[in-house]
mmCIF file of C-alpha atoms and ligand atoms in Angstrom:
data_model
loop_
_atom_site.group_PDB
_atom_site.id
_atom_site.type_symbol
_atom_site.label_atom_id
_atom_site.label_comp_id
_atom_site.label_asym_id
_atom_site.label_seq_id
_atom_site.Cartn_x
_atom_site.Cartn_y
_atom_site.Cartn_z
ATOM 1 C CA UNK A 1162 0.026 0.136 0.090
ATOM 2 C CA UNK A 1163 1.122 3.793 -0.968
ATOM 3 C CA UNK A 1164 2.266 5.946 1.661
ATOM 4 C CA UNK A 1165 1.578 9.858 0.455
ATOM 5 C CA UNK A 1166 2.219 12.925 0.894
ATOM 6 C CA UNK A 1167 1.139 15.721 -1.036
ATOM 7 C CA UNK A 1168 2.513 18.788 -0.908
ATOM 8 C CA UNK A 1169 -0.112 21.151 -1.581
ATOM 9 C CA UNK A 1170 -3.651 19.740 -0.910
ATOM 10 C CA UNK A 1171 -5.701 22.769 -0.606
ATOM 11 C CA UNK A 1172 -5.700 23.671 -3.461
ATOM 12 C CA UNK A 1173 -7.368 23.082 -7.124
ATOM 13 C CA UNK A 1174 -6.092 20.011 -7.639
ATOM 14 C CA UNK A 1175 -4.837 18.596 -4.259
ATOM 15 C CA UNK A 1176 -8.006 19.298 -2.657
ATOM 16 C CA UNK A 1177 -9.490 16.332 -4.796
ATOM 17 C CA UNK A 1178 -6.818 14.241 -5.473
ATOM 18 C CA UNK A 1179 -5.893 13.892 -1.352
ATOM 19 C CA UNK A 1180 -9.792 12.784 -1.218
ATOM 20 C CA UNK A 1181 -9.846 10.213 -3.901
ATOM 21 C CA UNK A 1182 -6.178 8.305 -2.920
ATOM 22 C CA UNK A 1183 -7.431 8.140 0.517
ATOM 23 C CA UNK A 1184 -10.757 5.988 -0.972
ATOM 24 C CA UNK A 1185 -8.387 3.273 -2.984
ATOM 25 C CA UNK A 1186 -5.381 3.904 -0.154
ATOM 26 C CA UNK A 1187 -6.751 4.237 2.710
ATOM 27 C CA UNK A 1188 -7.085 7.691 4.459
ATOM 28 C CA UNK A 1189 -4.363 7.136 7.279
ATOM 29 C CA UNK A 1190 -2.249 6.536 4.232
ATOM 30 C CA UNK A 1191 -1.879 9.416 2.513
ATOM 31 C CA UNK A 1192 -1.001 13.088 4.551
ATOM 32 C CA UNK A 1193 -2.792 16.314 3.409
ATOM 33 C CA UNK A 1194 0.563 19.010 3.162
ATOM 34 C CA UNK A 1195 -0.145 22.755 3.551
ATOM 35 C CA UNK A 1196 0.890 25.779 4.380
ATOM 36 C CA UNK A 1197 -0.627 28.386 6.882
ATOM 37 C CA UNK A 1198 -3.556 30.422 6.080
ATOM 38 C CA UNK A 1199 -4.623 27.394 2.972
ATOM 39 C CA UNK A 1200 -6.353 25.119 6.012
ATOM 40 C CA UNK A 1201 -7.821 21.554 5.014
ATOM 41 C CA UNK A 1202 -11.276 21.509 6.145
ATOM 42 C CA UNK A 1203 -14.679 19.572 6.003
ATOM 43 C CA UNK A 1204 -14.473 16.779 5.031
ATOM 44 C CA UNK A 1205 -11.071 16.823 4.439
ATOM 45 C CA UNK A 1206 -9.656 17.584 7.411
ATOM 46 C CA UNK A 1207 -11.689 15.486 8.965
ATOM 47 C CA UNK A 1208 -10.686 12.278 6.376
ATOM 48 C CA UNK A 1209 -7.262 11.585 7.224
ATOM 49 C CA UNK A 1210 -3.960 13.171 8.604
ATOM 50 C CA UNK A 1211 -2.836 17.115 7.730
ATOM 51 C CA UNK A 1212 0.691 18.914 7.907
ATOM 52 C CA UNK A 1213 1.900 21.677 7.949
ATOM 53 C CA UNK A 1214 4.739 21.714 4.569
ATOM 54 C CA UNK A 1215 5.387 24.103 2.793
ATOM 55 C CA UNK A 1216 7.715 23.552 -0.164
ATOM 56 C CA UNK A 1217 9.923 25.691 0.219
ATOM 57 C CA UNK A 1218 11.122 24.359 3.676
ATOM 58 C CA UNK A 1219 12.829 21.223 3.116
ATOM 59 C CA UNK A 1220 13.606 20.303 6.556
ATOM 60 C CA UNK A 1221 9.545 20.199 6.487
ATOM 61 C CA UNK A 1222 8.889 17.874 3.816
ATOM 62 C CA UNK A 1223 11.484 15.908 4.701
ATOM 63 C CA UNK A 1224 10.232 15.670 8.550
ATOM 64 C CA UNK A 1225 7.283 14.908 7.368
ATOM 65 C CA UNK A 1226 8.008 11.511 4.423
ATOM 66 C CA UNK A 1227 9.911 10.609 8.176
ATOM 67 C CA UNK A 1228 6.759 10.585 10.129
ATOM 68 C CA UNK A 1229 4.591 8.837 8.023
ATOM 69 C CA UNK A 1230 7.015 6.231 5.930
ATOM 70 C CA UNK A 1231 6.241 7.845 2.649
ATOM 71 C CA UNK A 1232 7.538 6.942 -0.241
ATOM 72 C CA UNK A 1233 5.669 9.071 -2.723
ATOM 73 C CA UNK A 1234 5.024 12.441 -2.464
ATOM 74 C CA UNK A 1235 2.263 14.015 -5.356
ATOM 75 C CA UNK A 1236 3.957 18.072 -5.230
ATOM 76 C CA UNK A 1237 1.131 20.210 -5.755
ATOM 77 C CA UNK A 1238 2.975 23.695 -5.398
ATOM 78 C CA UNK A 1239 2.623 26.374 -7.195
ATOM 79 C CA UNK A 1240 1.787 29.606 -8.717
ATOM 80 C CA UNK A 1241 -0.461 29.680 -11.910
ATOM 81 C CA UNK A 1242 0.681 31.349 -14.820
ATOM 82 C CA UNK A 1243 -0.545 34.825 -14.735
ATOM 83 C CA UNK A 1244 -0.478 35.180 -10.577
ATOM 84 C CA UNK A 1245 3.162 34.436 -11.950
ATOM 85 C CA UNK A 1246 4.196 36.738 -14.181
ATOM 86 C CA UNK A 1247 3.075 39.128 -10.858
ATOM 87 C CA UNK A 1248 5.407 37.721 -9.054
ATOM 88 C CA UNK A 1249 7.723 35.918 -10.312
ATOM 89 C CA UNK A 1250 10.784 35.500 -7.833
ATOM 90 C CA UNK A 1251 8.120 33.817 -5.148
ATOM 91 C CA UNK A 1252 6.942 32.001 -8.857
ATOM 92 C CA UNK A 1253 10.830 30.491 -9.144
ATOM 93 C CA UNK A 1254 10.756 29.696 -5.397
ATOM 94 C CA UNK A 1255 7.965 27.409 -5.585
ATOM 95 C CA UNK A 1256 8.541 26.626 -8.920
ATOM 96 C CA UNK A 1257 12.251 25.566 -9.096
ATOM 97 C CA UNK A 1258 13.337 25.725 -5.123
ATOM 98 C CA UNK A 1259 10.598 23.462 -3.874
ATOM 99 C CA UNK A 1260 11.043 20.921 -6.842
ATOM 100 C CA UNK A 1261 14.826 21.071 -5.630
ATOM 101 C CA UNK A 1262 13.433 20.385 -1.649
ATOM 102 C CA UNK A 1263 11.177 18.106 -3.189
ATOM 103 C CA UNK A 1264 13.866 16.055 -5.278
ATOM 104 C CA UNK A 1265 16.310 16.264 -2.129
ATOM 105 C CA UNK A 1266 14.380 14.637 0.115
ATOM 106 C CA UNK A 1267 13.335 12.031 -1.969
ATOM 107 C CA UNK A 1268 16.694 11.179 -3.109
ATOM 108 C CA UNK A 1269 18.008 10.836 0.660
ATOM 109 C CA UNK A 1270 14.688 8.962 1.311
ATOM 110 C CA UNK A 1271 13.857 7.024 -1.905
ATOM 111 C CA UNK A 1272 10.323 8.036 -2.819
ATOM 112 C CA UNK A 1273 8.880 8.816 -5.952
ATOM 113 C CA UNK A 1274 7.959 11.434 -6.978
ATOM 114 C CA UNK A 1275 4.861 12.886 -8.857
ATOM 115 C CA UNK A 1276 5.375 16.920 -10.167
ATOM 116 C CA UNK A 1277 2.436 18.293 -13.047
ATOM 117 C CA UNK A 1278 4.294 20.407 -15.422
ATOM 118 C CA UNK A 1279 2.087 22.038 -17.370
ATOM 119 C CA UNK A 1280 0.553 23.573 -21.436
ATOM 120 C CA UNK A 1281 2.710 26.423 -20.261
ATOM 121 C CA UNK A 1282 6.199 25.211 -21.206
ATOM 122 C CA UNK A 1283 5.844 25.729 -25.047
ATOM 123 C CA UNK A 1284 5.747 29.219 -26.187
ATOM 124 C CA UNK A 1285 5.217 30.884 -29.146
ATOM 125 C CA UNK A 1286 7.940 28.838 -31.433
ATOM 126 C CA UNK A 1287 6.124 25.105 -30.730
ATOM 127 C CA UNK A 1288 4.206 23.723 -33.610
ATOM 128 C CA UNK A 1289 0.412 25.266 -32.041
ATOM 129 C CA UNK A 1290 -1.520 22.432 -33.258
ATOM 130 C CA UNK A 1291 -1.142 18.756 -32.781
ATOM 131 C CA UNK A 1292 2.250 19.788 -30.505
ATOM 132 C CA UNK A 1293 3.966 17.227 -30.232
ATOM 133 C CA UNK A 1294 5.213 15.418 -27.241
ATOM 134 C CA UNK A 1295 9.121 15.884 -28.177
ATOM 135 C CA UNK A 1296 9.304 19.864 -29.523
ATOM 136 C CA UNK A 1297 11.137 23.405 -29.196
ATOM 137 C CA UNK A 1298 10.171 23.921 -25.218
ATOM 138 C CA UNK A 1299 11.128 27.618 -24.934
ATOM 139 C CA UNK A 1300 8.273 29.590 -23.040
ATOM 140 C CA UNK A 1301 7.882 32.856 -22.579
ATOM 141 C CA UNK A 1302 6.490 33.075 -18.642
ATOM 142 C CA UNK A 1303 8.192 32.713 -15.440
ATOM 143 C CA UNK A 1304 5.840 29.768 -15.249
ATOM 144 C CA UNK A 1305 6.313 28.017 -18.479
ATOM 145 C CA UNK A 1306 9.874 28.807 -17.306
ATOM 146 C CA UNK A 1307 10.063 27.066 -14.135
ATOM 147 C CA UNK A 1308 8.008 24.464 -15.414
ATOM 148 C CA UNK A 1309 10.715 23.359 -18.153
ATOM 149 C CA UNK A 1310 13.464 23.647 -15.341
ATOM 150 C CA UNK A 1311 11.452 21.146 -13.332
ATOM 151 C CA UNK A 1312 10.817 18.276 -16.428
ATOM 152 C CA UNK A 1313 14.737 19.111 -17.378
ATOM 153 C CA UNK A 1314 15.700 18.644 -13.005
ATOM 154 C CA UNK A 1315 13.031 15.546 -12.573
ATOM 155 C CA UNK A 1316 14.710 13.621 -14.990
ATOM 156 C CA UNK A 1317 18.370 14.355 -14.150
ATOM 157 C CA UNK A 1318 17.194 13.228 -10.815
ATOM 158 C CA UNK A 1319 16.354 9.916 -12.130
ATOM 159 C CA UNK A 1320 18.605 9.713 -14.584
ATOM 160 C CA UNK A 1321 22.118 10.831 -12.317
ATOM 161 C CA UNK A 1322 20.463 9.094 -9.041
ATOM 162 C CA UNK A 1323 17.590 6.918 -9.932
ATOM 163 C CA UNK A 1324 14.581 9.180 -8.276
ATOM 164 C CA UNK A 1325 11.557 7.837 -9.822
ATOM 165 C CA UNK A 1326 10.383 10.835 -10.773
ATOM 166 C CA UNK A 1327 6.951 10.968 -13.421
ATOM 167 C CA UNK A 1328 4.639 13.791 -14.415
ATOM 168 C CA UNK A 1329 1.902 14.463 -16.731
ATOM 169 C CA UNK A 1330 1.657 18.032 -19.214
ATOM 170 C CA UNK A 1331 -1.516 19.776 -17.827
ATOM 171 C CA UNK A 1332 -3.941 21.748 -19.919
ATOM 172 C CA UNK A 1333 -5.806 24.069 -18.122
ATOM 173 C CA UNK A 1334 -7.867 21.827 -16.260
ATOM 174 C CA UNK A 1335 -12.341 22.431 -15.537
ATOM 175 C CA UNK A 1336 -13.673 21.747 -11.566
ATOM 176 C CA UNK A 1337 -16.778 22.521 -9.596
ATOM 177 C CA UNK A 1338 -14.756 21.505 -6.260
ATOM 178 C CA UNK A 1339 -12.084 24.201 -6.188
ATOM 179 C CA UNK A 1340 -11.512 27.239 -7.989
ATOM 180 C CA UNK A 1341 -8.423 27.809 -10.209
ATOM 181 C CA UNK A 1342 -6.829 31.092 -8.723
ATOM 182 C CA UNK A 1343 -4.548 33.020 -11.567
ATOM 183 C CA UNK A 1344 -4.408 30.854 -14.314
ATOM 184 C CA UNK A 1345 -4.859 31.562 -17.871
ATOM 185 C CA UNK A 1346 -7.508 29.132 -17.759
ATOM 186 C CA UNK A 1347 -9.693 30.093 -15.526
ATOM 187 C CA UNK A 1348 -11.961 31.852 -17.696
ATOM 188 C CA UNK A 1349 -13.145 28.073 -18.734
ATOM 189 C CA UNK A 1350 -13.670 26.935 -15.442
ATOM 190 C CA UNK A 1351 -15.843 31.021 -14.992
ATOM 191 C CA UNK A 1352 -17.559 30.826 -17.771
ATOM 192 C CA UNK A 1353 -19.898 28.013 -15.565
ATOM 193 C CA UNK A 1354 -20.070 29.618 -12.861
ATOM 194 C CA UNK A 1355 -21.785 32.563 -14.445
ATOM 195 C CA UNK A 1356 -24.331 30.577 -16.494
ATOM 196 C CA UNK A 1357 -25.498 28.764 -13.489
ATOM 197 C CA UNK A 1358 -25.726 32.154 -11.048
ATOM 198 C CA UNK A 1359 -27.948 33.674 -13.983
ATOM 199 C CA UNK A 1360 -25.191 36.448 -14.501
ATOM 200 C CA UNK A 1361 -23.126 38.028 -18.287
ATOM 201 C CA UNK A 1362 -20.219 36.213 -18.504
ATOM 202 C CA UNK A 1363 -17.061 38.551 -19.081
ATOM 203 C CA UNK A 1364 -14.662 36.570 -21.019
ATOM 204 C CA UNK A 1365 -10.847 37.303 -20.499
ATOM 205 C CA UNK A 1366 -9.668 35.475 -23.963
ATOM 206 C CA UNK A 1367 -10.090 36.417 -27.127
ATOM 207 C CA UNK A 1368 -12.603 34.571 -29.686
ATOM 208 C CA UNK A 1369 -10.172 32.303 -31.952
ATOM 209 C CA UNK A 1370 -7.704 31.523 -29.022
ATOM 210 C CA UNK A 1371 -7.949 27.377 -28.675
ATOM 211 C CA UNK A 1372 -6.717 26.015 -25.686
ATOM 212 C CA UNK A 1373 -6.072 22.773 -24.249
ATOM 213 C CA UNK A 1374 -8.563 22.135 -20.984
ATOM 214 C CA UNK A 1375 -9.868 18.778 -19.795
ATOM 215 C CA UNK A 1376 -12.346 17.908 -16.701
ATOM 216 C CA UNK A 1377 -10.785 17.081 -12.942
ATOM 217 C CA UNK A 1378 -11.669 14.162 -12.598
ATOM 218 C CA UNK A 1379 -9.699 12.584 -16.001
ATOM 219 C CA UNK A 1380 -7.423 15.254 -14.339
ATOM 220 C CA UNK A 1381 -7.002 13.281 -11.560
ATOM 221 C CA UNK A 1382 -7.310 9.785 -13.197
ATOM 222 C CA UNK A 1383 -3.500 10.494 -15.221
ATOM 223 C CA UNK A 1384 -2.112 11.629 -11.999
ATOM 224 C CA UNK A 1385 -3.058 8.076 -10.158
ATOM 225 C CA UNK A 1386 -2.355 6.218 -12.853
ATOM 226 C CA UNK A 1387 1.011 7.062 -13.932
ATOM 227 C CA UNK A 1388 1.865 6.629 -10.572
ATOM 228 C CA UNK A 1389 0.917 3.419 -11.161
ATOM 229 C CA UNK A 1390 2.182 2.631 -14.194
ATOM 230 C CA UNK A 1391 4.679 -0.163 -15.188
ATOM 231 C CA UNK A 1392 7.828 2.176 -15.900
ATOM 232 C CA UNK A 1393 9.829 -0.387 -18.155
ATOM 233 C CA UNK A 1394 7.097 1.061 -20.865
ATOM 234 C CA UNK A 1395 7.748 3.846 -20.972
ATOM 235 C CA UNK A 1396 10.537 6.075 -23.110
ATOM 236 C CA UNK A 1397 9.820 8.914 -21.472
ATOM 237 C CA UNK A 1398 8.790 10.303 -17.956
ATOM 238 C CA UNK A 1399 9.388 14.251 -17.582
ATOM 239 C CA UNK A 1400 6.446 15.566 -19.185
ATOM 240 C CA UNK A 1401 4.063 13.555 -21.090
ATOM 241 C CA UNK A 1402 1.503 15.562 -23.160
ATOM 242 C CA UNK A 1403 -1.932 13.996 -22.324
ATOM 243 C CA UNK A 1404 -4.933 16.172 -23.696
ATOM 244 C CA UNK A 1405 -9.271 15.636 -23.841
ATOM 245 C CA UNK A 1406 -10.476 18.885 -25.720
ATOM 246 C CA UNK A 1407 -9.450 21.767 -27.430
ATOM 247 C CA UNK A 1408 -12.038 24.728 -27.814
ATOM 248 C CA UNK A 1409 -12.207 28.895 -28.072
ATOM 249 C CA UNK A 1410 -14.619 30.690 -25.973
ATOM 250 C CA UNK A 1411 -17.217 30.694 -28.315
ATOM 251 C CA UNK A 1412 -17.413 26.908 -28.134
ATOM 252 C CA UNK A 1413 -17.975 25.947 -24.915
ATOM 253 C CA UNK A 1414 -20.345 29.490 -24.845
ATOM 254 C CA UNK A 1415 -22.424 27.706 -27.365
ATOM 255 C CA UNK A 1416 -22.489 25.114 -26.058
ATOM 256 C CA UNK A 1417 -23.334 26.073 -22.367
ATOM 257 C CA UNK A 1418 -25.806 27.199 -24.488
ATOM 258 C CA UNK A 1419 -27.390 24.309 -25.595
ATOM 259 C CA UNK A 1420 -28.099 23.721 -21.866
ATOM 260 C CA UNK A 1421 -29.027 27.048 -20.690
ATOM 261 C CA UNK A 1422 -30.328 29.123 -22.793
ATOM 262 C CA UNK A 1423 -30.277 32.929 -22.747
ATOM 263 C CA UNK A 1424 -27.087 33.197 -21.059
ATOM 264 C CA UNK A 1425 -25.036 35.708 -22.643
ATOM 265 C CA UNK A 1426 -21.082 36.472 -23.032
ATOM 266 C CA UNK A 1427 -19.569 39.327 -23.396
ATOM 267 C CA UNK A 1428 -15.285 39.937 -24.186
ATOM 268 C CA UNK A 1429 -13.641 41.953 -21.487
ATOM 269 C CA UNK A 1430 -9.492 42.844 -22.917
ATOM 270 C CA UNK A 1431 -7.098 41.688 -20.479
ATOM 271 C CA UNK A 1432 -3.788 41.460 -22.017
ATOM 272 C CA UNK A 1433 -1.692 39.537 -20.211
ATOM 273 C CA UNK A 1434 -4.083 36.604 -20.226
ATOM 274 C CA UNK A 1435 -4.108 36.520 -23.731
ATOM 275 C CA UNK A 1436 -0.769 37.718 -24.849
ATOM 276 C CA UNK A 1437 -0.121 34.182 -22.573
ATOM 277 C CA UNK A 1438 -2.846 32.266 -24.006
ATOM 278 C CA UNK A 1439 -1.323 33.165 -27.058
ATOM 279 C CA UNK A 1440 1.751 31.790 -26.652
ATOM 280 C CA UNK A 1441 0.759 28.763 -25.783
ATOM 281 C CA UNK A 1442 -0.467 25.627 -28.042
ATOM 282 C CA UNK A 1443 -4.367 25.082 -29.459
ATOM 283 C CA UNK A 1444 -3.727 21.342 -29.204
ATOM 284 C CA UNK A 1445 -1.410 18.930 -27.459
ATOM 285 C CA UNK A 1446 -0.619 15.279 -29.569
ATOM 286 C CA UNK A 1447 -0.642 12.827 -26.712
ATOM 287 C CA UNK A 1448 0.048 9.508 -28.822
ATOM 288 C CA UNK A 1449 3.188 8.910 -26.064
ATOM 289 C CA UNK A 1450 1.222 9.071 -23.267
ATOM 290 C CA UNK A 1451 -1.612 6.364 -25.296
ATOM 291 C CA UNK A 1452 1.045 3.717 -25.863
ATOM 292 C CA UNK A 1453 3.395 4.028 -23.053
ATOM 293 C CA UNK A 1454 1.249 4.358 -19.865
ATOM 294 C CA UNK A 1455 -2.668 3.715 -21.962
ATOM 295 C CA UNK A 1456 -3.543 6.946 -21.217
ATOM 296 C CA UNK A 1457 -7.333 7.681 -22.526
ATOM 297 C CA UNK A 1458 -9.544 10.863 -20.865
ATOM 298 C CA UNK A 1459 -13.106 9.850 -20.983
ATOM 299 C CA UNK A 1460 -14.766 13.164 -20.891
ATOM 300 C CA UNK A 1461 -15.859 15.453 -23.854
ATOM 301 C CA UNK A 1462 -16.759 18.892 -23.646
ATOM 302 C CA UNK A 1463 -20.946 18.310 -23.595
ATOM 303 C CA UNK A 1464 -20.208 15.275 -21.520
ATOM 304 C CA UNK A 1465 -18.111 18.005 -18.793
ATOM 305 C CA UNK A 1466 -20.914 20.611 -19.540
ATOM 306 C CA UNK A 1467 -23.370 18.524 -18.418
ATOM 307 C CA UNK A 1468 -22.059 17.316 -15.687
ATOM 308 C CA UNK A 1469 -20.405 20.677 -14.379
ATOM 309 C CA UNK A 1470 -23.810 22.608 -14.940
ATOM 310 C CA UNK A 1471 -25.354 20.121 -12.871
ATOM 311 C CA UNK A 1472 -23.305 20.699 -9.858
ATOM 312 C CA UNK A 1473 -22.839 24.142 -9.823
ATOM 313 C CA UNK A 1474 -26.878 23.478 -10.357
ATOM 314 C CA UNK A 1475 -26.404 21.486 -6.896
ATOM 315 C CA UNK A 1476 -23.606 24.060 -5.181
ATOM 316 C CA UNK A 1477 -25.418 27.185 -5.258
ATOM 317 C CA UNK A 1478 -28.283 27.090 -6.055
HETATM 318 C C1 LIG B 1622 -2.808 28.303 -15.931
HETATM 319 O O1 LIG B 1622 -2.964 28.277 -16.857
HETATM 320 O O2 LIG B 1622 -1.931 28.860 -15.410
HETATM 321 C C2 LIG B 1622 -2.320 26.820 -15.617
HETATM 322 C C3 LIG B 1622 -2.116 25.894 -16.428
HETATM 323 C C4 LIG B 1622 -2.547 25.515 -18.016
HETATM 324 O O3 LIG B 1622 -0.686 25.834 -16.202
HETATM 325 N N1 LIG B 1622 -4.549 26.496 -15.770
#
């Protein structure tokens, strides 16, 4: 049975992944690491152990790994792309300094490490359509720079020290549970909240701007399946392209209108987010993930929209 430490357990991915892993491996085996000010609440708090683990503090990571006899670390601490541009030094400290701390603890204590990369690891020179697994990665955001550095550092620790590092490049993640906050793809979550609340959605991303997106249940499955996969079949490690859907604001808006007639959207220019979105791929080619560890998404835009609206209506109305 795995013993897992999740760093960033109260964030957008962490809050759902922690509960999912507790369901699979047993609640007492999954430790929710959080920073002061972002304490676990409700079911997340009640259902299993939690510890203060600030990724910028290597001693705290080592102490939690020691205390709970951890063998696997999910490193989910990060500043998302738009907020990272406002605080680039902090983005580096968490994204690269924090990963270095995690990898050093993993090397000393023999832990496997999952660290998400992102579509943000690509840049304007990358082929935008069906972006290949192995291609140009020259991002122009600090978020992307930390992600490419993280991919390379994780590969280095695997090659040089035998640390079992694994990763996927997440698209924009859409969920009704915890809001994202500070990302470029956040609009694709916010639009559902506006639709359910009966508000006009102010879209910060221009019509015609395509980005990869994924429903959270698929993303959680990817993070779990890659850590369970047979490593002898891997030709890559850090990090695999994964994909399930690609759309622009018009496509998601029109899909929501099928279920929320009369829903209104208007465009409000956001130069920072638009520039980031323009530099990212339109759609990733995830053939390697499919071939090397059997990745397969379950949700398309229609299935995700129906599920999001159902859950948000229950949550908000
Ligand atoms: C962001 O928009 O910054 C993230 C991402 C795609 O990595 N959702």
